[in-house]
Amino acid sequence: VNALGHAHPAVVEAVTRQIATLGHTSNLYITGPPVALAERLIELLGQPGRVLFCNSGAEANEAAFKMARRTGRPKIIAAENAFHGRTMGALALTGQQSKKTPFEPMTPGVSHVPFGDVAALAAVVDADTAAVFLEPIMGEAGAVTPPEGYLAAAREITTQHGTLLVLDEVQTGIGRTGAWFAHQTAGVVPDVVTLAKGLGGGLPIGACIGLGAAGELLQPGQHGTTFGGNPVCAAAALAVLDTIASEGLLEHVALVGKGIAAGVEELGHPLIRGVDGAGLLIGILLADPVSAAVAAHARDAGFLVNNAVPDRIRLAPPLVLTQEQAGEFLSALPAILDAAV
């Protein structure tokens, strides 16, 4: 979320300047910052489209869900173990039964297939399929990267059936993987992209972006939000994008991320069985299901990591993480792992 760390001067200055002028107004009226932000996002995506701003990733995925419903087709496909949010439509998309059971029955029409399995996806997508929802890298599952070519195959399958390809870039977008958007690395053009988390640099903003014809699916009045894309959060998001570009953070993220991944592998620790992810969205695969203990000992040592699943640790530090800070973590990691077993 804090893509530039805490209290980054660019974000502080942008928010302070905007709140002194206009903090909020009805979404019936146009204000400068969200218009500029929408134009910037479309420019970065490299495709014509339309942007709907909201407050979170779950809300962005809810909007995308409604876009899928607008096709008139009954089926939506998502991935097992995926996470798309905790509101009811997003929860139906989420492929983690433990999060869904307390709130059943789910919104109907959604089924799940194994992530990364092209044959399984091809077997279920047909003329009744409105959309396929995928994360380019599964975040809550522990930075799980699909096999090479999977997103391209998903694009081919969905195109063949006139189905929307919706890519949830809430965790992977805005420079997190070393590209503006993770799908750009795969050379794929989706129909819909959802964003949040790092976009606002700590302020609540999300976006559902329909590219090409998909941008026409929702018409005025069919979806909206009181606070989504308010000028203060939009100003913060513009500052985040400007800073990523001006400070060369895409290249920095790729470099530091590769260094961390290589450093973890080179430790040769018996508890480590591999590294996954891209850029500064990194999954450390564990030989034993002790991620909670690893996270606790890391916290005691001064590092915040996420025990995403029992046998994976997820790292998602700010994009401004320095080489020196990465080195400090790598130096401390063996003792952290030793303490966890």
PDB file of C-alpha atoms in Angstrom, residues 62-76 128-131 162-164 213-219 222-223:
ATOM      1  CA  GLU A  62     -17.065  -5.408  -7.742  1.00  0.00           C
ATOM      2  CA  ALA A  63     -17.245  -2.919 -10.608  1.00  0.00           C
ATOM      3  CA  ALA A  64     -15.531  -5.416 -12.902  1.00  0.00           C
ATOM      4  CA  PHE A  65     -18.031  -8.070 -11.776  1.00  0.00           C
ATOM      5  CA  LYS A  66     -20.871  -5.768 -12.814  1.00  0.00           C
ATOM      6  CA  MET A  67     -19.174  -5.213 -16.170  1.00  0.00           C
ATOM      7  CA  ALA A  68     -19.133  -8.974 -16.649  1.00  0.00           C
ATOM      8  CA  ARG A  69     -22.833  -9.168 -15.825  1.00  0.00           C
ATOM      9  CA  ARG A  70     -23.523  -6.502 -18.460  1.00  0.00           C
ATOM     10  CA  THR A  71     -22.444  -8.938 -21.173  1.00  0.00           C
ATOM     11  CA  GLY A  72     -25.614 -10.937 -20.523  1.00  0.00           C
ATOM     12  CA  ARG A  73     -23.657 -14.155 -20.116  1.00  0.00           C
ATOM     13  CA  PRO A  74     -24.174 -16.224 -16.943  1.00  0.00           C
ATOM     14  CA  LYS A  75     -20.735 -17.717 -16.217  1.00  0.00           C
ATOM     15  CA  ILE A  76     -17.620 -16.230 -14.621  1.00  0.00           C
ATOM     16  CA  ASP A 128     -21.755 -18.590 -21.971  1.00  0.00           C
ATOM     17  CA  THR A 129     -18.665 -17.277 -20.169  1.00  0.00           C
ATOM     18  CA  ALA A 130     -18.837 -13.561 -19.421  1.00  0.00           C
ATOM     19  CA  ALA A 131     -15.365 -13.145 -17.949  1.00  0.00           C
ATOM     20  CA  GLY A 162     -15.666 -13.341 -26.906  1.00  0.00           C
ATOM     21  CA  THR A 163     -15.058 -13.489 -23.159  1.00  0.00           C
ATOM     22  CA  LEU A 164     -13.667 -10.640 -21.061  1.00  0.00           C
ATOM     23  CA  ALA A 213     -15.061  -1.969 -26.110  1.00  0.00           C
ATOM     24  CA  ALA A 214     -15.134  -3.107 -22.467  1.00  0.00           C
ATOM     25  CA  GLY A 215     -15.006   0.540 -21.450  1.00  0.00           C
ATOM     26  CA  GLU A 216     -18.535   0.966 -22.797  1.00  0.00           C
ATOM     27  CA  LEU A 217     -20.142  -1.820 -20.750  1.00  0.00           C
ATOM     28  CA  LEU A 218     -21.061   0.360 -17.762  1.00  0.00           C
ATOM     29  CA  GLN A 219     -23.096   3.416 -18.637  1.00  0.00           C
ATOM     30  CA  GLN A 222     -25.111   2.073 -13.491  1.00  0.00           C
ATOM     31  CA  HIS A 223     -22.336   2.227 -10.901  1.00  0.00           C
TER      32      HIS A 223
END
